[in-house]
PDB file of N, CA and C in Angstrom:
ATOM      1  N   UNK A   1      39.520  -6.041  -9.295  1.00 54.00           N
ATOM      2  CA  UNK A   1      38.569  -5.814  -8.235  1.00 54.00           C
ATOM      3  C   UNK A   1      37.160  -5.982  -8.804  1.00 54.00           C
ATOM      4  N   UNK A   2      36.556  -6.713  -8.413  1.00 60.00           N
ATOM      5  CA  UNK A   2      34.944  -7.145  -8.451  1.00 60.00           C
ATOM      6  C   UNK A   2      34.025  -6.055  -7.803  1.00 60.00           C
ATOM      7  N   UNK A   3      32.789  -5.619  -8.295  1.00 64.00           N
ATOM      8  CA  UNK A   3      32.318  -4.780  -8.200  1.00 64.00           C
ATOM      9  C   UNK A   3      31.240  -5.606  -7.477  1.00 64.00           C
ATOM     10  N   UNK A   4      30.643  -4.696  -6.888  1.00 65.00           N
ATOM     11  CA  UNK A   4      29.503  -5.084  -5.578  1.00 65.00           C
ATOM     12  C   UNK A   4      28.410  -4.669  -5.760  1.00 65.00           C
ATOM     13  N   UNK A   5      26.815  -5.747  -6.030  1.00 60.00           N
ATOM     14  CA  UNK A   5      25.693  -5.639  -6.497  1.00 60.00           C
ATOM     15  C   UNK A   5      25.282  -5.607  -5.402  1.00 60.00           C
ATOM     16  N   UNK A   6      24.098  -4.333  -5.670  1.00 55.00           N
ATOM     17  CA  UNK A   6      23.225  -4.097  -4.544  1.00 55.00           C
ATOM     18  C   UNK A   6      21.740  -4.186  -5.120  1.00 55.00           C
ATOM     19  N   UNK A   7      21.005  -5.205  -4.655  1.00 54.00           N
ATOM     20  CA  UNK A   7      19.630  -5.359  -5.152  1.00 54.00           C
ATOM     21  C   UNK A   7      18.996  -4.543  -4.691  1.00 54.00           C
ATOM     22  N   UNK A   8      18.052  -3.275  -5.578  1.00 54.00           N
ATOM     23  CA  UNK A   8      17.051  -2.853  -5.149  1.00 54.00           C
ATOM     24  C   UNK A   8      15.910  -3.212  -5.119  1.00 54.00           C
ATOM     25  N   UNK A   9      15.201  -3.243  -4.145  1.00 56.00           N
ATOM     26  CA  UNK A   9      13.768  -3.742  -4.462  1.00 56.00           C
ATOM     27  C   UNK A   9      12.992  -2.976  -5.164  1.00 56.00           C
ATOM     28  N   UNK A  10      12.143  -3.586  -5.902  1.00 56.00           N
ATOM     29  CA  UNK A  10      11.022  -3.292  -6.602  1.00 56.00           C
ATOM     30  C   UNK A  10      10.088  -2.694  -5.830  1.00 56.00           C
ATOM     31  N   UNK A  11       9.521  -1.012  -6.433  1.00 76.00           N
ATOM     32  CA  UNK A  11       8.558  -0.748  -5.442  1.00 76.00           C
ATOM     33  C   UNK A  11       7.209  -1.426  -5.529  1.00 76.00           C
ATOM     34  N   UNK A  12       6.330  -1.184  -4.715  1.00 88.00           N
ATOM     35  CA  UNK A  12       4.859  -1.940  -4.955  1.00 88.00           C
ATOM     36  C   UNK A  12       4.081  -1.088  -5.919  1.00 88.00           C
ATOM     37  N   UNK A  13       3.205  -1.858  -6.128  1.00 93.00           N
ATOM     38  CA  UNK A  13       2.627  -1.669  -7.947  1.00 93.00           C
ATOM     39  C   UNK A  13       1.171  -1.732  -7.668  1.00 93.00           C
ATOM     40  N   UNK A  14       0.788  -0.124  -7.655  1.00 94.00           N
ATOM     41  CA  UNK A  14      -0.750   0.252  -7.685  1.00 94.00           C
ATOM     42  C   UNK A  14      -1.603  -0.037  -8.815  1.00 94.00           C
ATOM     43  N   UNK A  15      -2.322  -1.006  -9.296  1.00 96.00           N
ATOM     44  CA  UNK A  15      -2.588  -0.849 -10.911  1.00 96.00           C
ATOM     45  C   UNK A  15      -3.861   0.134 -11.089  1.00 96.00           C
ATOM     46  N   UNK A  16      -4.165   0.396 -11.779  1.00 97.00           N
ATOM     47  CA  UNK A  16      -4.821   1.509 -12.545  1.00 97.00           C
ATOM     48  C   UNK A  16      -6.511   0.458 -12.222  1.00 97.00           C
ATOM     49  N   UNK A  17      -6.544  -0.511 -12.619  1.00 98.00           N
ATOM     50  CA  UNK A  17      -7.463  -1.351 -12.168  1.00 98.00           C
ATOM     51  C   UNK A  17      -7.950  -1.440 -10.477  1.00 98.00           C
ATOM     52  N   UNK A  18      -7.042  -1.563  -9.651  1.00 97.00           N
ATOM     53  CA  UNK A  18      -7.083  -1.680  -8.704  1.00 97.00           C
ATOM     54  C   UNK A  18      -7.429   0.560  -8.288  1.00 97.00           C
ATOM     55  N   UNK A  19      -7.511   1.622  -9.136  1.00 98.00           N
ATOM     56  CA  UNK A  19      -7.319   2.331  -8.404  1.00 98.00           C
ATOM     57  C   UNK A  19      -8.096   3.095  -8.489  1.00 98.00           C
ATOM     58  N   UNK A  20      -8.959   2.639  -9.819  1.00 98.00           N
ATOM     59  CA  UNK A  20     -10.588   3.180 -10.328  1.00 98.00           C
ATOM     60  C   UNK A  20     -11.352   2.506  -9.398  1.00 98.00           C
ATOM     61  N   UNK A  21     -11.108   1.236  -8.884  1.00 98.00           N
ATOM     62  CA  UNK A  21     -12.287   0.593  -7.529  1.00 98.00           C
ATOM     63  C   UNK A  21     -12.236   1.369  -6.644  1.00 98.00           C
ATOM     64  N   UNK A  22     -10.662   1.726  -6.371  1.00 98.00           N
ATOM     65  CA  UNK A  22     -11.216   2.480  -4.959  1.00 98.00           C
ATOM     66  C   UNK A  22     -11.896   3.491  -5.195  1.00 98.00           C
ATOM     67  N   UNK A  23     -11.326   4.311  -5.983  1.00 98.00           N
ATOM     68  CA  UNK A  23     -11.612   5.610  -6.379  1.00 98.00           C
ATOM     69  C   UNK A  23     -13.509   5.463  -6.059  1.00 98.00           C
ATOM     70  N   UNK A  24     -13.566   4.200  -6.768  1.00 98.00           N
ATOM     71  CA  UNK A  24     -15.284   4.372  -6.616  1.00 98.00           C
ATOM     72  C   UNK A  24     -15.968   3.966  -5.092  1.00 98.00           C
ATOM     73  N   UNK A  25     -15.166   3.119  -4.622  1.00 97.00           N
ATOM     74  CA  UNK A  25     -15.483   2.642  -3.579  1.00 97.00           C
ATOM     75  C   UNK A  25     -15.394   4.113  -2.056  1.00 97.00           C
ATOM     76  N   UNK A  26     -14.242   4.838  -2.623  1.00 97.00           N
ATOM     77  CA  UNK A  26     -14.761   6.557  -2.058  1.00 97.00           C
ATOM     78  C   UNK A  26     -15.647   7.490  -2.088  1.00 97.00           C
ATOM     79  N   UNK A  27     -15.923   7.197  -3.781  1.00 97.00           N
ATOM     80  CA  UNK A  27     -17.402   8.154  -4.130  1.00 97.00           C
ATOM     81  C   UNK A  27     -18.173   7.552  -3.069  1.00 97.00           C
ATOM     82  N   UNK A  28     -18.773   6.250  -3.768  1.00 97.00           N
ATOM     83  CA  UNK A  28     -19.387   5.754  -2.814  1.00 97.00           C
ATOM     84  C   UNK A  28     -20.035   5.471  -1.254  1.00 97.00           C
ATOM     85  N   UNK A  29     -18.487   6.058  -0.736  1.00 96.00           N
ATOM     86  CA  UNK A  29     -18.850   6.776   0.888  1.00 96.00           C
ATOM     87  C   UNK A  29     -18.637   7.628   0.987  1.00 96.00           C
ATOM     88  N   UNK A  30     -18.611   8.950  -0.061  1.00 97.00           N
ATOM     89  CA  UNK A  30     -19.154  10.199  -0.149  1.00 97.00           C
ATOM     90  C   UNK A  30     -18.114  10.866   1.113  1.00 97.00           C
ATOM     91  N   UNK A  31     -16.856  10.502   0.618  1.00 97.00           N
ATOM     92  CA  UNK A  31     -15.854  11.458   1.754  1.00 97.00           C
ATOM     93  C   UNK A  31     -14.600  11.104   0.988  1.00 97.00           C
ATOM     94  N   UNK A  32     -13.930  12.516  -0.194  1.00 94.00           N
ATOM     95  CA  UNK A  32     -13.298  12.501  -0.571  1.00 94.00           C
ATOM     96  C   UNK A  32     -11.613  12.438   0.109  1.00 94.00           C
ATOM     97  N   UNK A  33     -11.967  12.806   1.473  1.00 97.00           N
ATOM     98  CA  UNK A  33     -10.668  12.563   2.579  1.00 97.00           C
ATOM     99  C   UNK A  33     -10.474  10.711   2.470  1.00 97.00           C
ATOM    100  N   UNK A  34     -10.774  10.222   2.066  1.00 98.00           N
ATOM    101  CA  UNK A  34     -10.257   8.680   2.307  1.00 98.00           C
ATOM    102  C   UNK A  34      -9.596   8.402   1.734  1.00 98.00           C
ATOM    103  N   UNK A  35      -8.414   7.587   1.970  1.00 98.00           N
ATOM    104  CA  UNK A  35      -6.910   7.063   1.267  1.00 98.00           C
ATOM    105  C   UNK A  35      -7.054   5.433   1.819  1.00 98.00           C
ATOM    106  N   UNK A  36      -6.502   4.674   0.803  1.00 98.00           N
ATOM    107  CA  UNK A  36      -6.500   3.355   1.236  1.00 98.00           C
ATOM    108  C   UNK A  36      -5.306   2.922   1.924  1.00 98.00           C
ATOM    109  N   UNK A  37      -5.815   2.053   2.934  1.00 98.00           N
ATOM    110  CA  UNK A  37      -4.211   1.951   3.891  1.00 98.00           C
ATOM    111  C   UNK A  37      -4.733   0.209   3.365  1.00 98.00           C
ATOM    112  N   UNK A  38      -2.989  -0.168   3.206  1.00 97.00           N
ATOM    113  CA  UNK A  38      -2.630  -1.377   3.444  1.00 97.00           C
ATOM    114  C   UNK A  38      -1.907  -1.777   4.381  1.00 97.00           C
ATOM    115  N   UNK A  39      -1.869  -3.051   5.047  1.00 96.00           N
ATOM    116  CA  UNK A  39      -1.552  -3.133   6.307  1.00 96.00           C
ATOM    117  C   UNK A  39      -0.780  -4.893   6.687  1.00 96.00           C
ATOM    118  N   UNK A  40       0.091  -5.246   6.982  1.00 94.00           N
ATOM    119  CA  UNK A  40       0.470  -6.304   7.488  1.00 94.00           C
ATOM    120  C   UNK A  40       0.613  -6.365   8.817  1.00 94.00           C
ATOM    121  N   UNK A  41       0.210  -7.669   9.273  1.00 91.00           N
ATOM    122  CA  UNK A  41      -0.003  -7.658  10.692  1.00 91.00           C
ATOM    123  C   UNK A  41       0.277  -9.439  11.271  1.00 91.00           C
ATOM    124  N   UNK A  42       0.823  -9.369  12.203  1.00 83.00           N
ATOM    125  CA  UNK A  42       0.846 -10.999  13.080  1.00 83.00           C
ATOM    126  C   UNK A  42      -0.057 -11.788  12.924  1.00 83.00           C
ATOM    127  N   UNK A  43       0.005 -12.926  12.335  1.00 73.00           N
ATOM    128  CA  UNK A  43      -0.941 -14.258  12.191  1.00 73.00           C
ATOM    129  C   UNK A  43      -0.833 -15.313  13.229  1.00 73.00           C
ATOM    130  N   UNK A  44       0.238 -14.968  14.214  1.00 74.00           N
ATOM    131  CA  UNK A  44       0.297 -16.367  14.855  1.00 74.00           C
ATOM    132  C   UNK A  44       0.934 -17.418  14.058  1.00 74.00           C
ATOM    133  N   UNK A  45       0.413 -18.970  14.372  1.00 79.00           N
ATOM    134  CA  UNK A  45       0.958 -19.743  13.742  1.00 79.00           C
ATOM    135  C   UNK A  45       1.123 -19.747  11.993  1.00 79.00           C
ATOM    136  N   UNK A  46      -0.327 -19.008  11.621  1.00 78.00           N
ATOM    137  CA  UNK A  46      -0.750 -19.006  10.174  1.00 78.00           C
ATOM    138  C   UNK A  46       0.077 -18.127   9.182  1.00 78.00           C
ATOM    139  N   UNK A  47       1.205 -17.332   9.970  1.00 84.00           N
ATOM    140  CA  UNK A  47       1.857 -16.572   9.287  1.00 84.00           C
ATOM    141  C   UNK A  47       1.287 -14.793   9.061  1.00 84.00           C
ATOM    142  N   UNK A  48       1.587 -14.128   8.390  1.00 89.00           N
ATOM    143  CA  UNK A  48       1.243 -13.360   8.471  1.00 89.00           C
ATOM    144  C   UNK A  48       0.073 -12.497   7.510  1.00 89.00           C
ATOM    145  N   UNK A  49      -1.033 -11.799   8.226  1.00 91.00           N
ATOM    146  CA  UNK A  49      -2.099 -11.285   7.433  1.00 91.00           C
ATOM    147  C   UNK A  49      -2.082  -9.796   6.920  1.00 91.00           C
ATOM    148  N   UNK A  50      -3.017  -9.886   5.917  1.00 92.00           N
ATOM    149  CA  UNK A  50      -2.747  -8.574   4.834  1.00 92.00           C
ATOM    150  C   UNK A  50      -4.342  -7.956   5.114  1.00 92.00           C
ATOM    151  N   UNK A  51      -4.444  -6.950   5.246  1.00 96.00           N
ATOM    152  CA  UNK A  51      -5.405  -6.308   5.275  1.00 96.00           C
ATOM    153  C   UNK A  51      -5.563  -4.701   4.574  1.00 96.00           C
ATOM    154  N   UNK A  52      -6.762  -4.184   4.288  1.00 97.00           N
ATOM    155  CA  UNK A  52      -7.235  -3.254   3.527  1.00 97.00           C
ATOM    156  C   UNK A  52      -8.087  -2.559   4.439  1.00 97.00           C
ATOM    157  N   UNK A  53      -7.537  -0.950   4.929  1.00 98.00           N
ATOM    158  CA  UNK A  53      -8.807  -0.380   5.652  1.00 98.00           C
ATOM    159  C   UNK A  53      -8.651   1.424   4.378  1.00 98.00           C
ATOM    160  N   UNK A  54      -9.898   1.825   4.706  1.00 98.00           N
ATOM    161  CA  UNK A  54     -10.181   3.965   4.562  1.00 98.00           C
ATOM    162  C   UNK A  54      -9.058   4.012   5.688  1.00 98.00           C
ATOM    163  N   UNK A  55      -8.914   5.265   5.906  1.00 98.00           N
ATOM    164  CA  UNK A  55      -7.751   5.979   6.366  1.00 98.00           C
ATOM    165  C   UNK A  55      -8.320   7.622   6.186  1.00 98.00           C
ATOM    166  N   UNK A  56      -8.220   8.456   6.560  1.00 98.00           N
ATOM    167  CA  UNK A  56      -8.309   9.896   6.477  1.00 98.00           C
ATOM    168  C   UNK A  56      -7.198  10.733   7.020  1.00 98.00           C
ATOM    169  N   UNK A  57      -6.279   9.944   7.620  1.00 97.00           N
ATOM    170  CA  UNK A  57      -5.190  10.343   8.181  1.00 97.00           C
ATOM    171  C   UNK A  57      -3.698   9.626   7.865  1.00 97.00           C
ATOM    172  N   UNK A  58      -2.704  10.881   7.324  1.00 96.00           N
ATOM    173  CA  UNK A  58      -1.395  10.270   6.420  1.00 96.00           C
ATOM    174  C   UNK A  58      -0.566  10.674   7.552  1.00 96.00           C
ATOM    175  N   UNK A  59       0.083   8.919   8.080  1.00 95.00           N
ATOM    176  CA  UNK A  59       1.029   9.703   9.404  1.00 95.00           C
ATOM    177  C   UNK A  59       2.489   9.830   8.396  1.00 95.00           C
ATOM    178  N   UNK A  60       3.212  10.916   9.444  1.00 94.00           N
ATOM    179  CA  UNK A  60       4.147  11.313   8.834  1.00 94.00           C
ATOM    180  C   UNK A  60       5.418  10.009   8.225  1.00 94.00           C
ATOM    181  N   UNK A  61       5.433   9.428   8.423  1.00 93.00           N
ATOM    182  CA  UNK A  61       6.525   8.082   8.177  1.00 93.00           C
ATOM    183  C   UNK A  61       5.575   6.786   7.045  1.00 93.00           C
ATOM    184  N   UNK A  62       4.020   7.359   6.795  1.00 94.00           N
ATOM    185  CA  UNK A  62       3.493   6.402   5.818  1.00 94.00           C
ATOM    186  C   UNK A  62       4.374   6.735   4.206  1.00 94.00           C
ATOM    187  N   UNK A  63       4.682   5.676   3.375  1.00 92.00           N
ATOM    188  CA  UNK A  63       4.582   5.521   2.448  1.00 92.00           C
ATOM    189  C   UNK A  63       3.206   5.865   1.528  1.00 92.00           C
ATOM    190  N   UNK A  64       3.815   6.103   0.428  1.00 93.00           N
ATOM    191  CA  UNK A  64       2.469   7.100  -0.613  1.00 93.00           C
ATOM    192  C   UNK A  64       2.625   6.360  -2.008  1.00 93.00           C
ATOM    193  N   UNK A  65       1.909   5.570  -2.177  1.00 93.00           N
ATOM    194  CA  UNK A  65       2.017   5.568  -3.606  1.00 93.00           C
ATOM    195  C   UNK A  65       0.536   5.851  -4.097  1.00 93.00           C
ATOM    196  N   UNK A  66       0.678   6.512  -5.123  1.00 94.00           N
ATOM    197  CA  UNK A  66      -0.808   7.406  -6.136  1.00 94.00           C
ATOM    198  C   UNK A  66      -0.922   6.665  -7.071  1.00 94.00           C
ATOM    199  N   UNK A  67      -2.241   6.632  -7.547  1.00 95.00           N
ATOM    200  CA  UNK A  67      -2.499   6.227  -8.918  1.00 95.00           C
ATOM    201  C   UNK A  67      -4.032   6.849  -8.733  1.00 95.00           C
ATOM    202  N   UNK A  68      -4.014   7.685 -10.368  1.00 94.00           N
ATOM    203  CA  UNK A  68      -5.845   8.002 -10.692  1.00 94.00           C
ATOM    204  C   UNK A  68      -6.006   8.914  -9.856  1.00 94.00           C
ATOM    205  N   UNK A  69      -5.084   9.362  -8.925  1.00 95.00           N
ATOM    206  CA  UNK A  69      -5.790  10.707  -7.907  1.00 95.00           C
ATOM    207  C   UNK A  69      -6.022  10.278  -6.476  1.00 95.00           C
ATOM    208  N   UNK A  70      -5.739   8.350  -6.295  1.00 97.00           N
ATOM    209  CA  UNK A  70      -6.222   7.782  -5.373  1.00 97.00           C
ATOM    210  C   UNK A  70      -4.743   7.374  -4.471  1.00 97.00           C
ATOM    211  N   UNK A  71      -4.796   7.705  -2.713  1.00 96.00           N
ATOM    212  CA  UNK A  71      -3.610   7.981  -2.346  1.00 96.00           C
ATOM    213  C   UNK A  71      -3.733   6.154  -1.837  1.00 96.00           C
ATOM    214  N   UNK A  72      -2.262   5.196  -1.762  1.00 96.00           N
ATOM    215  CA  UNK A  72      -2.357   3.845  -1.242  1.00 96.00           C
ATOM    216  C   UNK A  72      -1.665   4.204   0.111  1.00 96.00           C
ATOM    217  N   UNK A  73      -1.457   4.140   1.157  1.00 96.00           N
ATOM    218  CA  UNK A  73      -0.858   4.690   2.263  1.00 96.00           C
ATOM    219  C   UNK A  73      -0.441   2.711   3.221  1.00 96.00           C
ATOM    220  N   UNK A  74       1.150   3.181   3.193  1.00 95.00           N
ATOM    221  CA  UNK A  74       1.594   1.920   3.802  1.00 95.00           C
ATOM    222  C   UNK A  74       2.598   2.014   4.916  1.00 95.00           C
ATOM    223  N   UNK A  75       2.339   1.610   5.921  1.00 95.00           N
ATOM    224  CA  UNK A  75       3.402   1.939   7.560  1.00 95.00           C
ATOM    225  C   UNK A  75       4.940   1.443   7.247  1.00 95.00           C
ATOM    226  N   UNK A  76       5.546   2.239   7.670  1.00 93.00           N
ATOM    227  CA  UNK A  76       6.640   1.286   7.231  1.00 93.00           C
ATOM    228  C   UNK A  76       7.309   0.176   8.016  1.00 93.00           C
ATOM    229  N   UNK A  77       6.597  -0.003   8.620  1.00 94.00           N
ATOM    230  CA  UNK A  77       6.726  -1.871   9.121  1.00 94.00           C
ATOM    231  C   UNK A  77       6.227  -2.705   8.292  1.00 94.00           C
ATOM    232  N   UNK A  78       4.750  -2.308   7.596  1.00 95.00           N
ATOM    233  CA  UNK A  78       4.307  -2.968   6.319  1.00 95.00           C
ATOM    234  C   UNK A  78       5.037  -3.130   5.298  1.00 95.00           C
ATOM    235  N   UNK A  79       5.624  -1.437   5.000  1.00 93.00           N
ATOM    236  CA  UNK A  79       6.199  -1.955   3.720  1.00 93.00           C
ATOM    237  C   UNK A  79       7.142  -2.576   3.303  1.00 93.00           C
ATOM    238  N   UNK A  80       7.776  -3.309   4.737  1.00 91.00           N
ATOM    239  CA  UNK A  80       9.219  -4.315   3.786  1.00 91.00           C
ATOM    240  C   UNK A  80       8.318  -5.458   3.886  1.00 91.00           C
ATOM    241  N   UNK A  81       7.203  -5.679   3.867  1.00 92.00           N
ATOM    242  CA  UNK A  81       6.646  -7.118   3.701  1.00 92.00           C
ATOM    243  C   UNK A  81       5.886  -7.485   2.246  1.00 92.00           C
ATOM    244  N   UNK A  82       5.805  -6.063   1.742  1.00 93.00           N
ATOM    245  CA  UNK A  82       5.002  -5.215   0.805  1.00 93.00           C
ATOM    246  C   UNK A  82       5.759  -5.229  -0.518  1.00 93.00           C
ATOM    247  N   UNK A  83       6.814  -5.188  -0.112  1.00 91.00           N
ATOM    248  CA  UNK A  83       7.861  -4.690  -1.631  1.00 91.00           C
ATOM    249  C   UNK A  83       7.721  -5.574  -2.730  1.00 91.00           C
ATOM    250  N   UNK A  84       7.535  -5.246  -3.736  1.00 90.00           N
ATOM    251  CA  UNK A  84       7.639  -5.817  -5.041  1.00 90.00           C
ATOM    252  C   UNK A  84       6.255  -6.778  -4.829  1.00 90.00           C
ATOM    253  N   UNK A  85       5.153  -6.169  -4.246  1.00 93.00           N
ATOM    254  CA  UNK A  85       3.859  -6.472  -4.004  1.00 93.00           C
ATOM    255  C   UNK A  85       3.286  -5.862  -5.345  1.00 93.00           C
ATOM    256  N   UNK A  86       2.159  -6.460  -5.675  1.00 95.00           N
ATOM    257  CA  UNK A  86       0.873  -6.060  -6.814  1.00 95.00           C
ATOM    258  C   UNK A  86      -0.293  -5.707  -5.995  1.00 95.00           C
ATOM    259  N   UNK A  87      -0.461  -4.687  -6.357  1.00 95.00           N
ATOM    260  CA  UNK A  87      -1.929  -4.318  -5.491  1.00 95.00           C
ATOM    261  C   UNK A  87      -3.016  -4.277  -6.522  1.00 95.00           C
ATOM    262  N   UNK A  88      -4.029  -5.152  -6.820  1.00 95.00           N
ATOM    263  CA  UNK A  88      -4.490  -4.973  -8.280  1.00 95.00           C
ATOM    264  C   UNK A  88      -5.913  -5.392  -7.763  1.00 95.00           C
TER     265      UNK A  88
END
């Protein structure tokens, strides 16, 4: 009997680079409530677009990944588009 592989995906990858910007890019607007949301969304013909907004609000079904103290917050409709993504 042959045994049955199940690929896990790779989670997405906050880098430490990518998490001191934000981090500063929060000082910067002087409101330690901000978390970075990443976001995929409908392109139409062009396929699909990636976007970066602040956030102050973690809905209950977002994905969390931390780095540096800095929260990445992803919907989970985003995140199967997301997986084994570099956020850098």
């Amino acid at each position: 009997m042959s045994a049955i592989e199940t690929a896990i995906p790779a989670p997405l990858l906050f880098t430490d680079n990518a998490a001191v910007k934000v981090q500063q890019l929060i000082k910067d607007e002087d409101n330690e409530d901000l978390m970075l949301r990443v976001f995929v969304q409908g392109g139409g013909c062009s396929g699909f677009q990636y976007g970066f907004t602040f956030d102050e609000n973690q809905q209950e079904d977002d994905t969390v990944v931390e780095n540096q103290g800095v929260k990445l917050l992803i919907d989970p409709m985003s995140y199967q588009y997301l997986v084994g993504a570099e956020i850098d």
